[in-house]
Coordinates of C-alpha atoms and ligand atoms in Angstrom, one line a residue:
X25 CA -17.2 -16.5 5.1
X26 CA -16.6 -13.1 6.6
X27 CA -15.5 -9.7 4.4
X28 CA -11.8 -9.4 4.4
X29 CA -10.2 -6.1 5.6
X30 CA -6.6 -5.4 5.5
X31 CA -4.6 -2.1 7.9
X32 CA -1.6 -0.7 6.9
X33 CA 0.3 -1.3 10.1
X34 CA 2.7 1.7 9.8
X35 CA 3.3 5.5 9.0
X36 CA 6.2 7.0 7.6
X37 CA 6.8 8.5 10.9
X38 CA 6.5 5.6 13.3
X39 CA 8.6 6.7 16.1
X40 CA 6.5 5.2 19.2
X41 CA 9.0 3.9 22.1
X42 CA 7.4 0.1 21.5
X43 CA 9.3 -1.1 18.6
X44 CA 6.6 -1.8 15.7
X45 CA 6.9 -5.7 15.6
X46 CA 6.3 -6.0 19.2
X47 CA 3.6 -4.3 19.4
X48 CA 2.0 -5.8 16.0
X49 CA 2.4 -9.2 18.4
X50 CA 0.5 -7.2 21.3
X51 CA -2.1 -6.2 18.9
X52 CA -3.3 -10.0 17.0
X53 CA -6.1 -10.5 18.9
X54 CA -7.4 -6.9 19.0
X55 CA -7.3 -6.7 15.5
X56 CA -8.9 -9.9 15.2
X57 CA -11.9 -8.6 17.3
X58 CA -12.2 -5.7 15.1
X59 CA -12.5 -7.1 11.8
X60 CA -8.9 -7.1 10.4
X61 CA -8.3 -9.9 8.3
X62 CA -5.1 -8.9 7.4
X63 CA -2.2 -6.5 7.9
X64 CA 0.7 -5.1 5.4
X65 CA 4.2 -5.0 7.1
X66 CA 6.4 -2.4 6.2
X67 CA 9.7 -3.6 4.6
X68 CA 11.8 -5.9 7.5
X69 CA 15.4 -5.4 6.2
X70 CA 18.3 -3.9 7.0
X71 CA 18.9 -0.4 4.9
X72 CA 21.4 2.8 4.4
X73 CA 19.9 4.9 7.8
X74 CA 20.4 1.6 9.9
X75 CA 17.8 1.8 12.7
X76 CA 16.4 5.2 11.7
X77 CA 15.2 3.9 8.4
X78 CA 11.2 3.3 7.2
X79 CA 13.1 0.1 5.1
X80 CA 12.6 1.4 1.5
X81 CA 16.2 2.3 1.3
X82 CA 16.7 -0.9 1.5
X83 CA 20.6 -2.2 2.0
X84 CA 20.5 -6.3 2.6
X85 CA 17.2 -8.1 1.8
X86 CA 18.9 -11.4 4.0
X87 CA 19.2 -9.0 6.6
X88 CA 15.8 -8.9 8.6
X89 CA 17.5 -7.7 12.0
X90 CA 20.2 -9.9 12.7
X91 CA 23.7 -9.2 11.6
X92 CA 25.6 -5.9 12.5
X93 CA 25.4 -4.0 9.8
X94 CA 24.7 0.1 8.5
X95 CA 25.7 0.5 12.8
X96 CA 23.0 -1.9 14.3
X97 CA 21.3 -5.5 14.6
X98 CA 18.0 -4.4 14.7
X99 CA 16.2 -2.6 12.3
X100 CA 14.1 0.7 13.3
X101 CA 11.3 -2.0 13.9
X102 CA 13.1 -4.4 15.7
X103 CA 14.9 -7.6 15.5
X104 CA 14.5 -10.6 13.2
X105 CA 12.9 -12.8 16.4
X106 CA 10.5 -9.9 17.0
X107 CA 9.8 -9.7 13.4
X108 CA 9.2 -13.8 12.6
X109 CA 7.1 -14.3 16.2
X110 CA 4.9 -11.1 14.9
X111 CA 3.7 -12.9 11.4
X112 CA 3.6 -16.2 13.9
X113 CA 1.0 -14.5 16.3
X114 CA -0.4 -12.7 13.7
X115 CA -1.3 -15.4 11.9
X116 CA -2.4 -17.6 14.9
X117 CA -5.2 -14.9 15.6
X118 CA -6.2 -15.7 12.1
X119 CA -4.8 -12.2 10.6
X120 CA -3.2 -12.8 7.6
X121 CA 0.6 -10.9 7.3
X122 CA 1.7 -9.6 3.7
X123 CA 5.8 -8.6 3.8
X124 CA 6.3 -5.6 1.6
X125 CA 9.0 -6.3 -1.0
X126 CA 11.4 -3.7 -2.6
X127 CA 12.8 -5.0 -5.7
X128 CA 13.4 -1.8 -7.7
X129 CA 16.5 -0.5 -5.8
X130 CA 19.6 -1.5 -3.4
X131 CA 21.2 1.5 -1.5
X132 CA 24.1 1.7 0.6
X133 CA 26.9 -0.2 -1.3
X134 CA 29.7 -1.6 0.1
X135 CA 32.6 -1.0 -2.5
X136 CA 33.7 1.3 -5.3
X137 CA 33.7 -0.2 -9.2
X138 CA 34.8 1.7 -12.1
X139 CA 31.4 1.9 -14.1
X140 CA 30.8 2.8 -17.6
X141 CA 28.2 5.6 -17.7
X142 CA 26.1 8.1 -20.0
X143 CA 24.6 11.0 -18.4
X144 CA 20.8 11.0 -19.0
X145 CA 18.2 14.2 -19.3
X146 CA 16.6 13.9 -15.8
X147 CA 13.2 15.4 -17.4
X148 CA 14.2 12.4 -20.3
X149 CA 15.2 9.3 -19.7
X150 CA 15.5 8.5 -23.6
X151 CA 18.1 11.4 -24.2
X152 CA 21.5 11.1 -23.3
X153 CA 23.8 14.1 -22.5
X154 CA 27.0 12.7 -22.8
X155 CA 28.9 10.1 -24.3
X156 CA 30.4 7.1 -22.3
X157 CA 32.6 7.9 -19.4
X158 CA 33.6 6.0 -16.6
X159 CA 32.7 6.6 -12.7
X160 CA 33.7 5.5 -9.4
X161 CA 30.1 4.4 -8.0
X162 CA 29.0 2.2 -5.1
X163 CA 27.8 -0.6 -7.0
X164 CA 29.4 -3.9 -5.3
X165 CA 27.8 -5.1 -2.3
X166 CA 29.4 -7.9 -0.3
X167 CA 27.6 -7.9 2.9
X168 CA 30.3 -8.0 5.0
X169 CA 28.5 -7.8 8.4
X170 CA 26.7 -11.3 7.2
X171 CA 29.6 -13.0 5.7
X172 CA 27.8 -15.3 3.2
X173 CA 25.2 -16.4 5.8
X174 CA 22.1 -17.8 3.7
X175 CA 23.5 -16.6 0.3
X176 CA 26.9 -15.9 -1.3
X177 CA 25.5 -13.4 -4.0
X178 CA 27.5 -10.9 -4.4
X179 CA 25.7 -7.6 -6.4
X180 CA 27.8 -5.7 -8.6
X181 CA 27.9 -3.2 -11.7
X182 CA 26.4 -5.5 -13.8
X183 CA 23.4 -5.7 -11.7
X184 CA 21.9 -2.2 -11.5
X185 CA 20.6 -0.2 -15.2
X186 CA 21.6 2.8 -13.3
X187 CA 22.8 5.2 -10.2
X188 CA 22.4 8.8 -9.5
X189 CA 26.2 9.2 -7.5
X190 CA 29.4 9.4 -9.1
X191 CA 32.0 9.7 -5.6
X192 CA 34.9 10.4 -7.5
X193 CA 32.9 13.4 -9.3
X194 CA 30.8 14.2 -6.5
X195 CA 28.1 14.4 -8.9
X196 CA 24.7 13.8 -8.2
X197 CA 22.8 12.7 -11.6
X198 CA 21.2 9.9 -13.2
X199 CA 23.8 8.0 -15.0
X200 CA 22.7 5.2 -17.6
X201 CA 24.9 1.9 -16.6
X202 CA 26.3 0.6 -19.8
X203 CA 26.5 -2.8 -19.7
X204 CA 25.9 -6.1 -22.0
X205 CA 21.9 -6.2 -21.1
X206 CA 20.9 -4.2 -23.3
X207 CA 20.7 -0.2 -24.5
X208 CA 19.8 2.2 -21.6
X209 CA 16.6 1.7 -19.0
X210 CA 14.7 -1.4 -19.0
X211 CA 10.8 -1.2 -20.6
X212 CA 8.8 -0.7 -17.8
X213 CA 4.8 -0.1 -16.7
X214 CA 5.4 4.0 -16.8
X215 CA 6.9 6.2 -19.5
X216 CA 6.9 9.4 -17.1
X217 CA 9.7 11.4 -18.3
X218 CA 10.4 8.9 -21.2
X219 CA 11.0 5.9 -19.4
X220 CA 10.4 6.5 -15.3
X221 CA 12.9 2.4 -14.9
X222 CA 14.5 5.0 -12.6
X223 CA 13.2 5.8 -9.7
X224 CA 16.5 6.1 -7.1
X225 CA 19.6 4.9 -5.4
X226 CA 21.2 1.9 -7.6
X227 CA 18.3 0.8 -9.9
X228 CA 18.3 -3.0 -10.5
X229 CA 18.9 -5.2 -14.2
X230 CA 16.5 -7.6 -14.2
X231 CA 17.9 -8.4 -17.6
X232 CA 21.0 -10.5 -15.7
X233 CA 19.4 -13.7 -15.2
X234 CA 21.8 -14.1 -12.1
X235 CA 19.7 -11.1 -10.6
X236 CA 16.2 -12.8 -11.3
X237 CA 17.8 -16.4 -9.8
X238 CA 19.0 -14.4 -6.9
X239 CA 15.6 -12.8 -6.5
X240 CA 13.7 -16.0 -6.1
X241 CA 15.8 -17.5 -4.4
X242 CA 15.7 -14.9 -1.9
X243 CA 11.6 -15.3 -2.0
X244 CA 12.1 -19.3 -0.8
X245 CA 14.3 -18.6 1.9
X246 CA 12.0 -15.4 3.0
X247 CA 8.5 -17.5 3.2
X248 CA 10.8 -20.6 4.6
X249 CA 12.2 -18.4 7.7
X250 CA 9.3 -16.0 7.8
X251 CA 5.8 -17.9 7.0
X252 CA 4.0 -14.9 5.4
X253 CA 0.7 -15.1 3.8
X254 CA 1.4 -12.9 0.7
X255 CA 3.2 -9.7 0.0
X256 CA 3.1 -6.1 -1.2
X257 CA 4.8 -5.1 -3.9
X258 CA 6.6 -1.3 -3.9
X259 CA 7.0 0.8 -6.8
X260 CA 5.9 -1.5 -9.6
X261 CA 5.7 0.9 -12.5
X262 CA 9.7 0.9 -12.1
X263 CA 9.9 -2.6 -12.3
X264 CA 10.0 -4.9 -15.5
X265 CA 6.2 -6.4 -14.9
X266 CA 7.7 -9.2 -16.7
X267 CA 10.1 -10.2 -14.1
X268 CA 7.3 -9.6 -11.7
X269 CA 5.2 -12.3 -13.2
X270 CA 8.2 -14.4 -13.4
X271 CA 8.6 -14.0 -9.5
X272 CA 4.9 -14.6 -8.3
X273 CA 4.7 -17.5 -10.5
X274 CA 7.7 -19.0 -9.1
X275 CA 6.9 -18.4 -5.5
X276 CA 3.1 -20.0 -6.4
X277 CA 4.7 -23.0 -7.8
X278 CA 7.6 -23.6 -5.9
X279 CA 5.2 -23.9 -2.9
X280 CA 1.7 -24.5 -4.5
X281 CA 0.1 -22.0 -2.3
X282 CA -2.1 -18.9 -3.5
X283 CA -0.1 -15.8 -2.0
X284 CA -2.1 -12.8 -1.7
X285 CA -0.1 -10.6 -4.1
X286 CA -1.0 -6.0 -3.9
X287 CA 1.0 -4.3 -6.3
X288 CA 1.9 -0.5 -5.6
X289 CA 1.5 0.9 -9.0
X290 CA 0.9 5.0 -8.1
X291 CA -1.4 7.0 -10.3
X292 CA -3.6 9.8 -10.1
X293 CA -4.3 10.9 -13.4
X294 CA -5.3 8.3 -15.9
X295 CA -6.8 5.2 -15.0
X296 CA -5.8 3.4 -18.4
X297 CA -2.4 3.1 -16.7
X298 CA -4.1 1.0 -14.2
X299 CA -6.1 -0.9 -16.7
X300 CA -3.2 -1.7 -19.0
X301 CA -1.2 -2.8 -15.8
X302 CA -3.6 -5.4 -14.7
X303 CA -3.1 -6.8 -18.8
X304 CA 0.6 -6.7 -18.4
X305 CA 0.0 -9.1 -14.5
X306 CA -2.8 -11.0 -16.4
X307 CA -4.5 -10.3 -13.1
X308 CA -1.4 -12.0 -11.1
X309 CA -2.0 -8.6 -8.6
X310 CA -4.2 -6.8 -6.9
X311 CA -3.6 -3.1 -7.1
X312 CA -3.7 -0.4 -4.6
X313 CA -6.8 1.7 -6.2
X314 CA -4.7 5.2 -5.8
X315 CA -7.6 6.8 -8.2
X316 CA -10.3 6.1 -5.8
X317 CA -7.8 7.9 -3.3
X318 CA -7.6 11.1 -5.9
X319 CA -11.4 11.3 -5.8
X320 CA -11.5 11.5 -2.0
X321 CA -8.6 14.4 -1.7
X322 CA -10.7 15.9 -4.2
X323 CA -13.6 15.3 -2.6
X324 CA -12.3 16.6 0.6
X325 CA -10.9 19.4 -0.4
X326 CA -13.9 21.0 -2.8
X327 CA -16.7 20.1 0.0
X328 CA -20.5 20.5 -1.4
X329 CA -18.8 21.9 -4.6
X330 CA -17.8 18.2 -5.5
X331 CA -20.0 16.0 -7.1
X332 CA -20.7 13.2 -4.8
X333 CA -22.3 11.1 -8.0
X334 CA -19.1 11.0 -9.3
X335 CA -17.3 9.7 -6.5
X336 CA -16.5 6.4 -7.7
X337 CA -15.9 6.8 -11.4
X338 CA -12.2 6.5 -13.5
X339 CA -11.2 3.8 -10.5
X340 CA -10.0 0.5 -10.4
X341 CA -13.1 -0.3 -8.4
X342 CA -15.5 0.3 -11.1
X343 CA -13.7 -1.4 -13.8
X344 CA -12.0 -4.1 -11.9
X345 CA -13.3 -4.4 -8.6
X346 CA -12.0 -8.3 -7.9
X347 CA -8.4 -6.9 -8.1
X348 CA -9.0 -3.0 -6.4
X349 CA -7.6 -2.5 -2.9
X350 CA -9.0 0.5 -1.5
X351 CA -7.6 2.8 1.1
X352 CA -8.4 6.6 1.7
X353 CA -4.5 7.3 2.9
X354 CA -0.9 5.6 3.2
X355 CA 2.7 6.4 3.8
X356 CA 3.3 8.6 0.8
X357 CA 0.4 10.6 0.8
X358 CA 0.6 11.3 4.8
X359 CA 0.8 15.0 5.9
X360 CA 5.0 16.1 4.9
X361 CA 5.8 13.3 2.3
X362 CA 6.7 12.6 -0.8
X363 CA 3.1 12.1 -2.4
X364 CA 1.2 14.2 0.1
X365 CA -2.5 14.4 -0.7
X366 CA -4.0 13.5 3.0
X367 CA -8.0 13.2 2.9
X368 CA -9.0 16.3 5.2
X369 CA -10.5 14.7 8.2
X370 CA -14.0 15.8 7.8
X371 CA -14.1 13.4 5.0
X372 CA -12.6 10.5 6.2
X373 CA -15.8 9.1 8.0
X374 CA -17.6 9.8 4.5
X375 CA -14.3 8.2 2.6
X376 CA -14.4 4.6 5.3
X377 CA -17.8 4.2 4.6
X378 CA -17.1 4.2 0.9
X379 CA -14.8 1.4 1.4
X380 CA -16.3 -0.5 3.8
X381 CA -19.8 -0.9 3.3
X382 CA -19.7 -1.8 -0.4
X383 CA -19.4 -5.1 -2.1
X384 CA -16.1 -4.0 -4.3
X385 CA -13.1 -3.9 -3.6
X386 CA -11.0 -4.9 -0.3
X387 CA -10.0 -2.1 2.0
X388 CA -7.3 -1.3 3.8
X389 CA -7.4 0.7 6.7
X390 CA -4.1 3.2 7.7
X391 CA -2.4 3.0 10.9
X392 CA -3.1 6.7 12.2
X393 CA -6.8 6.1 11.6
X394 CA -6.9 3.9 14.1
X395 CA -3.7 4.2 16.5
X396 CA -3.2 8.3 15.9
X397 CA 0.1 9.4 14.7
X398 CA 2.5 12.5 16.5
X399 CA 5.6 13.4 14.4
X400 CA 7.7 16.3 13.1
X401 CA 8.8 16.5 9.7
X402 CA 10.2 19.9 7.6
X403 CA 8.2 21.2 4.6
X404 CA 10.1 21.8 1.2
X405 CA 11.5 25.2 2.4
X406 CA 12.9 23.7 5.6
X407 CA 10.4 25.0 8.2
X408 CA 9.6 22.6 11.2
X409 CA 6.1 21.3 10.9
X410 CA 4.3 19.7 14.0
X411 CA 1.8 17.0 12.4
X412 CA -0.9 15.2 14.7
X413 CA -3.4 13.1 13.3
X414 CA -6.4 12.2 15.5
X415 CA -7.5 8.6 15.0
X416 CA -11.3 7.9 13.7
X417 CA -13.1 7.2 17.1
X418 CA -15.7 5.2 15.1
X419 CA -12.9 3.3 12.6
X420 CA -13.0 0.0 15.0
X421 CA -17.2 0.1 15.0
X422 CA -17.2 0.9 11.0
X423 CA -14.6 -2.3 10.8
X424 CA -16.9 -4.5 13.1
X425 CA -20.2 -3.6 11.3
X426 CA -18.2 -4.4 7.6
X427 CA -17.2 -8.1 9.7
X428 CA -20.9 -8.5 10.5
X429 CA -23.4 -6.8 8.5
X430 CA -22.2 -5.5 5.3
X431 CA -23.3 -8.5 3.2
X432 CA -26.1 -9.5 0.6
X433 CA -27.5 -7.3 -2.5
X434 CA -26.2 -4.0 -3.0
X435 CA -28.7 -1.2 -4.4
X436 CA -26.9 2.4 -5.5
X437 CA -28.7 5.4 -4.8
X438 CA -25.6 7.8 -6.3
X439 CA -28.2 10.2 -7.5
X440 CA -27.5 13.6 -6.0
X441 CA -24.4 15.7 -6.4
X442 CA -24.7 16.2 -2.9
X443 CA -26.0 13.1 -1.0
X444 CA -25.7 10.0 -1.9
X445 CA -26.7 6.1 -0.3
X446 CA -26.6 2.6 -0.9
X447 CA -28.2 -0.4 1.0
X448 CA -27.1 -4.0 1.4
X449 CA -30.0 -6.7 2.2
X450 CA -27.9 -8.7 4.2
X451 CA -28.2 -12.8 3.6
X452 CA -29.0 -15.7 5.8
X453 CA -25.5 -16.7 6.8
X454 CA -24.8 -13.2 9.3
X455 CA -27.3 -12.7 11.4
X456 CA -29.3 -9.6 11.3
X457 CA -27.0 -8.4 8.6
X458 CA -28.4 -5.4 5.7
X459 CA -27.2 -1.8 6.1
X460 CA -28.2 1.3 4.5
X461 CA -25.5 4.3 4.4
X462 CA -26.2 8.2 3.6
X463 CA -24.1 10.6 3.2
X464 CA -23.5 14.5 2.5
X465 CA -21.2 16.8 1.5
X466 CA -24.0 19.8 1.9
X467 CA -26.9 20.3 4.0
X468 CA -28.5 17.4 6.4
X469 CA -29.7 14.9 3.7
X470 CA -31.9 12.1 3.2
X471 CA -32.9 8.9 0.8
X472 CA -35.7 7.0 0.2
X473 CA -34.3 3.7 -0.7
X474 CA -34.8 -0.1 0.0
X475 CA -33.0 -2.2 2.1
X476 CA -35.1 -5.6 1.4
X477 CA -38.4 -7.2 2.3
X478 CA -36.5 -9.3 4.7
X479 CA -36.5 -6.2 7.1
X480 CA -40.2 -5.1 6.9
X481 CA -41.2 -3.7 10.4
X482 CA -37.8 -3.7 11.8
X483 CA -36.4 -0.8 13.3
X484 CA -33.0 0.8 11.8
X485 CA -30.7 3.0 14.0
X486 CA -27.7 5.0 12.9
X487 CA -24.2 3.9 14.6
X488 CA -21.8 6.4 13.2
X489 CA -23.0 9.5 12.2
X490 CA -25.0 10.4 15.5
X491 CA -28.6 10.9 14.0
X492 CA -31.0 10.9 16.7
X493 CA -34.3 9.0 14.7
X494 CA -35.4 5.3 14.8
X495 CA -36.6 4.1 11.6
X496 CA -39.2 1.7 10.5
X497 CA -38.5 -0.4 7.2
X498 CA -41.9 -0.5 5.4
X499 CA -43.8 -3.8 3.9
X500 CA -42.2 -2.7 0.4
X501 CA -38.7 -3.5 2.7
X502 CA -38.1 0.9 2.1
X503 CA -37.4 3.9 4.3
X504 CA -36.6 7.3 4.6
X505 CA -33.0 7.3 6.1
X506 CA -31.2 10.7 7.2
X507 CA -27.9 12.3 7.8
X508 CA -26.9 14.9 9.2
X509 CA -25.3 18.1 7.5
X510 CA -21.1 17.3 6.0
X511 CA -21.7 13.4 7.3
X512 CA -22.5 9.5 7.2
X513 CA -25.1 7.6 9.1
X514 CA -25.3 4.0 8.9
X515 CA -28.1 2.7 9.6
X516 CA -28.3 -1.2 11.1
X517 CA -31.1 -3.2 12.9
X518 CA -31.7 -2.0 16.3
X519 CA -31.5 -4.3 18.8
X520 CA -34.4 -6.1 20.2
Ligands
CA13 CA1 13.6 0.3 -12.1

């Protein structure tokens, strides 16, 4: 068995001439050489900007680049073909594909309905501010471009909990939907602003069982034409978690096979929201450990003022680490959008080796950390920004020596607010595996620490972090290992 290590195979800004599934096709094999086991997809379908659209606006979930539709077959990634033969070779160079599935919201309706409404407090989503009323809103969507192809479902009024455009007001609010379901929003994970069930565009009921049918049945025909190996779940804390489980169960059953199921549940500030999410999935999901994240933006930003000891504490990782995906940056929190809180890049050799040399958790690597990124974006008060982000020239080797090396017991040196290490001993499967990481946010540091018996008299050299020594592991299996000042050396067996 080798350590599994999943990439985010997208920014927000993806704008490269190669369209995105193509060139996840080119790159199977090369991320098979490097260590990826995996890679998250962003969402395939056709949405509201057409070809220009990152997919979470998301329009016709049949629609994977195929019918004419929002002015354009393809979608801003490519086509359907592309799309299917990238999870194919993908999966034939033994990297596992997870689709990313947007369930909270449809955008981009097709037709006008007269729709019974209350205006709701934005900053409350208990309180109303009016009484019934009716609006004209773009609730019914009949797909017209793909004419009943693979489904005849057609959404209305009485599938959405609410909508934040009245056209015949040209009003832009959030509007309870008042229908048979039930009173206002649906319980969800987070009670942000009273009840955060709405998140944007035309919210979806999953209290009309004809939505939840719809749903998965949609899942069948999307692993039937598509072949994935599991999927990523947006926005969760919007989301009923009850339909959730509901959906995950029926896609297990219905084809007796495990999916690999990350929920995106966003949180930086208290980690019982986590906690209390993974009790409402009974552990159905994994979960994107965005806490973890927090601590390395923090970290980042503070330098030797953080304490380094601390690093891993309130995240997912320490109190569930068999469902914690790590990650040090995604789409969201990516210089200009909506969530930014980018990991400075000093840190982000410090922040991979947190996730990728320890036994918790299962990291996922982002796109620009490894492929760069070049885009331009405006900030809040409409200035043009020009954003560049330089991949990690030693991602590829840090992902090689997790594939190879970063097995066996792990012993915690987290001792020093400043500098901190860990080793692994390796084990008898992976040859000359055991590693022994140190890092600072300070001044050059350095550990005394054990890395196993197995190693006595064999010489350790640092791969990443540039530290000139060779070091020789004692008969107690210890050493003295070194960084150097605002950095991480990892230290493997040298080479006979
Ligand atoms: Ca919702």
């Amino acid at each position: 068995m080798i350590n599994q290590t999943l990439l985010q195979f997208f920014h927000w800004y993806y704008n490269d001439e190669e369209k995105l599934w193509k060139k996840a096709a080119k790159e199977a094999a090369h991320l098979k050489e490097i260590g990826i086991t995996g890679v998250w997809l962003p969402p395939a379908y056709k949405s509201t900007e057409g070809d220009n659209s990152t997919g979470y606006d998301c329009y016709d979930l049949y629609d994977l680049g195929e019918f004419d539709q929002k002015g354009t077959v393809p979608t801003k990634y490519g086509t359907k073909d592309d799309y299917v033969n990238a999870i194919k070779v993908l999966q034939e160079n033994e990297v596992a594909v997870l689709a990313d599935v947007v369930f909270n919201h449809k955008a981009g309706g097709d037709e006008l309905e007269e729709v019974h409404v209350k205006r709701v407090n934005p900053d409350n989503r208990l309180e109303y501010t009016s009484d019934e009323f009716t609006i004209k809103a773009w609730t019914k969507f009949t797909f017209p471009g793909r004419n009943g192809k693979y489904s005849t479902f057609i959404w209305d009024k009485s599938c959405f909990s609410g909508i934040d455009w009245a056209e015949d007001l040209q009003e832009t609010a959030v509007f309870s939907i008042q229908n048979e379901y039930g009173e206002g929003f649906e319980e969800v994970p987070s009670q942000e602003m009273g009840n955060y069930d709405y998140l944007m565009f035309n919210d979806i009921e999953f209290r009309n069982e004809a939505v939840r049918e719809e749903l998965k049945r949609w899942g069948e025909w999307y692993f039937e034409t598509c072949g994935m190996a599991g999927f990523r779940m947006d926005a969760v804390k919007h989301i009923d978690p009850a339909f959730l489980n509901e959906w995950i169960d029926h896609m297990r059953g219905h084809f007796d096979k495990d999916f690999f199921v990350i929920g995106e549940n966003w949180e930086l500030n208290d980690i019982e929201n986590l906690r209390r999410y993974v009790d409402q999935t009974e552990g159905r999901m994994q979960l994107f450990d965005s806490m973890l994240h927090h601590n390395f933006y923090q970290a980042a930003l503070q330098g030797s003022d953080y304490d380094l000891s601390k690093i891993l504490e309130n995240t997912l990782i320490e109190s569930h680490p068999h469902l914690a995906i790590t990650f040090v940056d995604n789409h969201d929190s990516q210089p200009l959008q909506s969530l930014e809180a980018y990991v400075d890049f000093w840190f982000r050799p410090l922040a991979y080796a947190l996730i990728l040399f320890r036994e918790q958790g299962i990291p996922c690597l982002f796109y620009s950390d490894l492929y760069g990124a070049k885009y331009v974006d405006t900030t809040a008060d409409g200035n043009p920004v020009d954003v560049e982000l330089v991949y990690l020239d030693k991602l590829e080797l840090m992902s090689t020596i997790r594939r190879d090396l970063a097995y066996g017991i792990q012993t915690d040196y987290l001792d020093h607010p400043n500098c901190i290490g860990w080793t692994r001993t390796g084990d008898e499967e992976h040859q000359d595996s055991g590693l022994a990481v140190v890092m600072s946010n300070g001044e050059a540091g350095n550990k005394n620490m054990e890395v196993g018996k197995g190693h006595a008299g064999k010489v350790f050299v640092d791969v990443v972090g540039g530290h000139e020594s060779e070091i020789t592991i004692d008969e107690e299996g210890r050493a003295e290992f070194y960084c150097n000042p605002g950095s991480v050396s990892v230290w493997i067996r040298k080479k006979d």
